[in-house]
Amino acid sequence: MIDIAPRESASSWLSLIETTPSLVFDSDVCRGQWSALRNALPGVELYYAVKSNPYSGLLQTIFEANGHFDVASAAEIRMLEQLGVSPSRMIHTHPIKTELEIEKAVAFGVTTFVVDNVDELWKLIPYRHFIRVMLRLSFIAPDAPIDLSKKFGAPPPDALSLLAVANDSGIRVDGLCFHVGSQAASANTHADALSFCIGLSRQVQLEELTPIVRIDIGGGFPAHYLGEPVDLETFCAPIRNVLSEVPKGIEIMAEPGRVISAPSMALVCRVVGRAKRSDGWWFYLDDGVYGAQSGRLFDGMQYRMTVYTSAKERSPCVFAGPTCDSIDELGRFPELPILNMNDVVVFHEMGAYTLASATQFNGISPPQVVTRVLPCLLPGVGQSL
Ligand SMILES: Cc1ncc(COP(=O)(O)O)c(C=O)c1O
């Protein structure tokens, strides 16, 4: 969806930043998403997935909301430690880690790790007296566009035999976890996978293996991009139904990333070049897929945009990023105003997997980040295409 708004109303964005491109982080939006998910999942301990956006202001906001953190590397642990977060509030969920990574994470004081195969389990043997482990299982949500269960996760039918091996190894594997895929359209797979894990915990008890005391339902909670707004209370209803069946003594955890970070940031760009070519007008922005918009390529994402211009004449047009690479294209539109130099384009819901994967390609720096209150587009200010 594209909103067109008068060029002069771009001042509500430009007054917030020093330069373009900039990402504007709003801590109130972040806090609002955190508490909406907490309310939708009563009794579930949330671990924010740092990988989705490691901006220090965002981490601080989660910390102040008494949150926990899901980390994937020593560098992420260090960032949190610098904010004063205790390692006891972190879990290390990367299913495949180098031995050095494990050594560093243990040295920091992290005690929860994840494995999905026996070779990874062997790496943890030296630390078996200080750590606990969750076994990651593979459940794929057919309605999640970003799959995370081909690369990671043991097949559920193998779970019991893996847990038996773990039991003999002396490592305390007392948790189960999964990630059904990012930006899921429904929580049906979360709910089915949680049910499976509850059943598995009963079998574990019958086999007299180390009891399962934690089940981590991962991420995958959706952010609102182009479609209907997401109501987290409604989205999480299938999970809540199963939560009522969780036996006493099993703690439920989740690792939300995108749902917290995406709506918390908007990206403010400027038109820095334009050219009329055979396929229409090309507008070159100062951020592209090598900057904060890699999600277009990696995840097939499209973002809500507001274009601030006084131009009236329309044409087919192409938006592109600032690098020399032809893959750095942001969208083709059959009819949009012919933008002027320095017109402003704002992309909304730009906090997830944007800054986190931005590069320095062509020597072009990623967007600056500022913490401000996000302006609202007043009703009637613009026109939607
Ligand atoms: C292990 C793990 N946990 C949590 C997340 C966050 O997922 P999402 O952003 O879909 O909530 C990811 C995303 O890659 C992940 O790999």
PDB file of N, CA and C and ligand atoms in Angstrom, residues 49 51-52 70 93-95 136 148 179 181-183 218-221 255-259 353, ligand 1:
ATOM      1  N   ALA A  49      13.964 -12.037  20.637  1.00  0.00           N
ATOM      2  CA  ALA A  49      14.996 -12.557  19.722  1.00  0.00           C
ATOM      3  C   ALA A  49      15.860 -11.394  19.233  1.00  0.00           C
ATOM      4  N   LYS A  51      18.334 -11.180  17.399  1.00  0.00           N
ATOM      5  CA  LYS A  51      18.738 -11.201  15.993  1.00  0.00           C
ATOM      6  C   LYS A  51      17.819 -10.349  15.122  1.00  0.00           C
ATOM      7  N   SER A  52      16.565 -10.159  15.538  1.00  0.00           N
ATOM      8  CA  SER A  52      15.648  -9.429  14.657  1.00  0.00           C
ATOM      9  C   SER A  52      15.964  -7.936  14.639  1.00  0.00           C
ATOM     10  N   ASP A  70      16.658 -13.879  23.813  1.00  0.00           N
ATOM     11  CA  ASP A  70      17.125 -15.037  23.047  1.00  0.00           C
ATOM     12  C   ASP A  70      18.325 -14.574  22.220  1.00  0.00           C
ATOM     13  N   THR A  93      19.989 -19.878  21.643  1.00  0.00           N
ATOM     14  CA  THR A  93      19.107 -20.802  20.909  1.00  0.00           C
ATOM     15  C   THR A  93      19.659 -21.225  19.554  1.00  0.00           C
ATOM     16  N   HIS A  94      20.913 -20.881  19.255  1.00  0.00           N
ATOM     17  CA  HIS A  94      21.442 -21.299  17.944  1.00  0.00           C
ATOM     18  C   HIS A  94      21.683 -22.808  17.981  1.00  0.00           C
ATOM     19  N   PRO A  95      21.034 -23.561  17.067  1.00  0.00           N
ATOM     20  CA  PRO A  95      21.182 -25.023  17.141  1.00  0.00           C
ATOM     21  C   PRO A  95      22.567 -25.509  16.723  1.00  0.00           C
ATOM     22  N   ARG A 136      15.627 -29.067  19.856  1.00  0.00           N
ATOM     23  CA  ARG A 136      14.773 -28.372  18.869  1.00  0.00           C
ATOM     24  C   ARG A 136      14.179 -29.376  17.883  1.00  0.00           C
ATOM     25  N   LEU A 148      11.879 -21.912   8.790  1.00  0.00           N
ATOM     26  CA  LEU A 148      13.069 -22.032   9.648  1.00  0.00           C
ATOM     27  C   LEU A 148      13.244 -23.474  10.116  1.00  0.00           C
ATOM     28  N   HIS A 179      10.587 -23.690  16.066  1.00  0.00           N
ATOM     29  CA  HIS A 179      10.257 -22.407  15.430  1.00  0.00           C
ATOM     30  C   HIS A 179       9.509 -22.746  14.158  1.00  0.00           C
ATOM     31  N   GLY A 181       8.414 -20.987  11.772  1.00  0.00           N
ATOM     32  CA  GLY A 181       8.624 -20.114  10.611  1.00  0.00           C
ATOM     33  C   GLY A 181       8.171 -18.711  10.961  1.00  0.00           C
ATOM     34  N   SER A 182       8.796 -17.734  10.294  1.00  0.00           N
ATOM     35  CA  SER A 182       8.533 -16.337  10.666  1.00  0.00           C
ATOM     36  C   SER A 182       7.318 -15.790   9.925  1.00  0.00           C
ATOM     37  N   GLN A 183       6.634 -14.845  10.591  1.00  0.00           N
ATOM     38  CA  GLN A 183       5.462 -14.158  10.010  1.00  0.00           C
ATOM     39  C   GLN A 183       4.342 -15.161   9.667  1.00  0.00           C
ATOM     40  N   GLY A 218       9.036 -20.758  20.470  1.00  0.00           N
ATOM     41  CA  GLY A 218       9.751 -20.033  19.425  1.00  0.00           C
ATOM     42  C   GLY A 218       9.155 -18.688  19.072  1.00  0.00           C
ATOM     43  N   GLY A 219       9.430 -18.273  17.807  1.00  0.00           N
ATOM     44  CA  GLY A 219       8.926 -16.986  17.304  1.00  0.00           C
ATOM     45  C   GLY A 219       7.826 -17.240  16.289  1.00  0.00           C
ATOM     46  N   GLY A 220       7.789 -16.377  15.260  1.00  0.00           N
ATOM     47  CA  GLY A 220       6.809 -16.567  14.191  1.00  0.00           C
ATOM     48  C   GLY A 220       5.571 -15.706  14.340  1.00  0.00           C
ATOM     49  N   PHE A 221       5.445 -14.976  15.465  1.00  0.00           N
ATOM     50  CA  PHE A 221       4.266 -14.119  15.671  1.00  0.00           C
ATOM     51  C   PHE A 221       4.337 -12.971  14.654  1.00  0.00           C
ATOM     52  N   GLU A 255       9.985 -16.958  21.874  1.00  0.00           N
ATOM     53  CA  GLU A 255      11.118 -16.141  21.419  1.00  0.00           C
ATOM     54  C   GLU A 255      10.670 -15.167  20.333  1.00  0.00           C
ATOM     55  N   PRO A 256       9.808 -14.208  20.638  1.00  0.00           N
ATOM     56  CA  PRO A 256       9.323 -13.302  19.594  1.00  0.00           C
ATOM     57  C   PRO A 256      10.405 -12.329  19.121  1.00  0.00           C
ATOM     58  N   GLY A 257      10.472 -12.124  17.813  1.00  0.00           N
ATOM     59  CA  GLY A 257      11.391 -11.126  17.252  1.00  0.00           C
ATOM     60  C   GLY A 257      10.609 -10.094  16.474  1.00  0.00           C
ATOM     61  N   ARG A 258      10.244 -10.471  15.244  1.00  0.00           N
ATOM     62  CA  ARG A 258       9.601  -9.564  14.286  1.00  0.00           C
ATOM     63  C   ARG A 258       8.404  -8.806  14.864  1.00  0.00           C
ATOM     64  N   VAL A 259       7.537  -9.496  15.620  1.00  0.00           N
ATOM     65  CA  VAL A 259       6.303  -8.860  16.105  1.00  0.00           C
ATOM     66  C   VAL A 259       6.610  -7.686  17.038  1.00  0.00           C
ATOM     67  N   TYR A 353      14.687  -7.448  10.992  1.00  0.00           N
ATOM     68  CA  TYR A 353      15.603  -7.992   9.978  1.00  0.00           C
ATOM     69  C   TYR A 353      15.911  -6.926   8.920  1.00  0.00           C
TER      70      TYR A 353
HETATM   71  C1  LIG B   1      15.838 -19.523  17.107  1.00  0.00           C
HETATM   72  C2  LIG B   1      15.000 -18.355  16.724  1.00  0.00           C
HETATM   73  N1  LIG B   1      14.178 -17.824  17.644  1.00  0.00           N
HETATM   74  C3  LIG B   1      13.407 -16.753  17.388  1.00  0.00           C
HETATM   75  C4  LIG B   1      13.449 -16.148  16.138  1.00  0.00           C
HETATM   76  C5  LIG B   1      12.568 -14.951  15.914  1.00  0.00           C
HETATM   77  O1  LIG B   1      11.562 -15.259  15.015  1.00  0.00           O
HETATM   78  P1  LIG B   1      10.448 -14.200  14.608  1.00  0.00           P
HETATM   79  O2  LIG B   1      11.152 -12.971  14.199  1.00  0.00           O
HETATM   80  O3  LIG B   1       9.707 -14.866  13.518  1.00  0.00           O
HETATM   81  O4  LIG B   1       9.592 -13.983  15.815  1.00  0.00           O
HETATM   82  C6  LIG B   1      14.273 -16.681  15.129  1.00  0.00           C
HETATM   83  C7  LIG B   1      14.319 -16.075  13.803  1.00  0.00           C
HETATM   84  O5  LIG B   1      15.117 -16.382  12.952  1.00  0.00           O
HETATM   85  C8  LIG B   1      15.082 -17.810  15.424  1.00  0.00           C
HETATM   86  O6  LIG B   1      15.903 -18.337  14.517  1.00  0.00           O
END
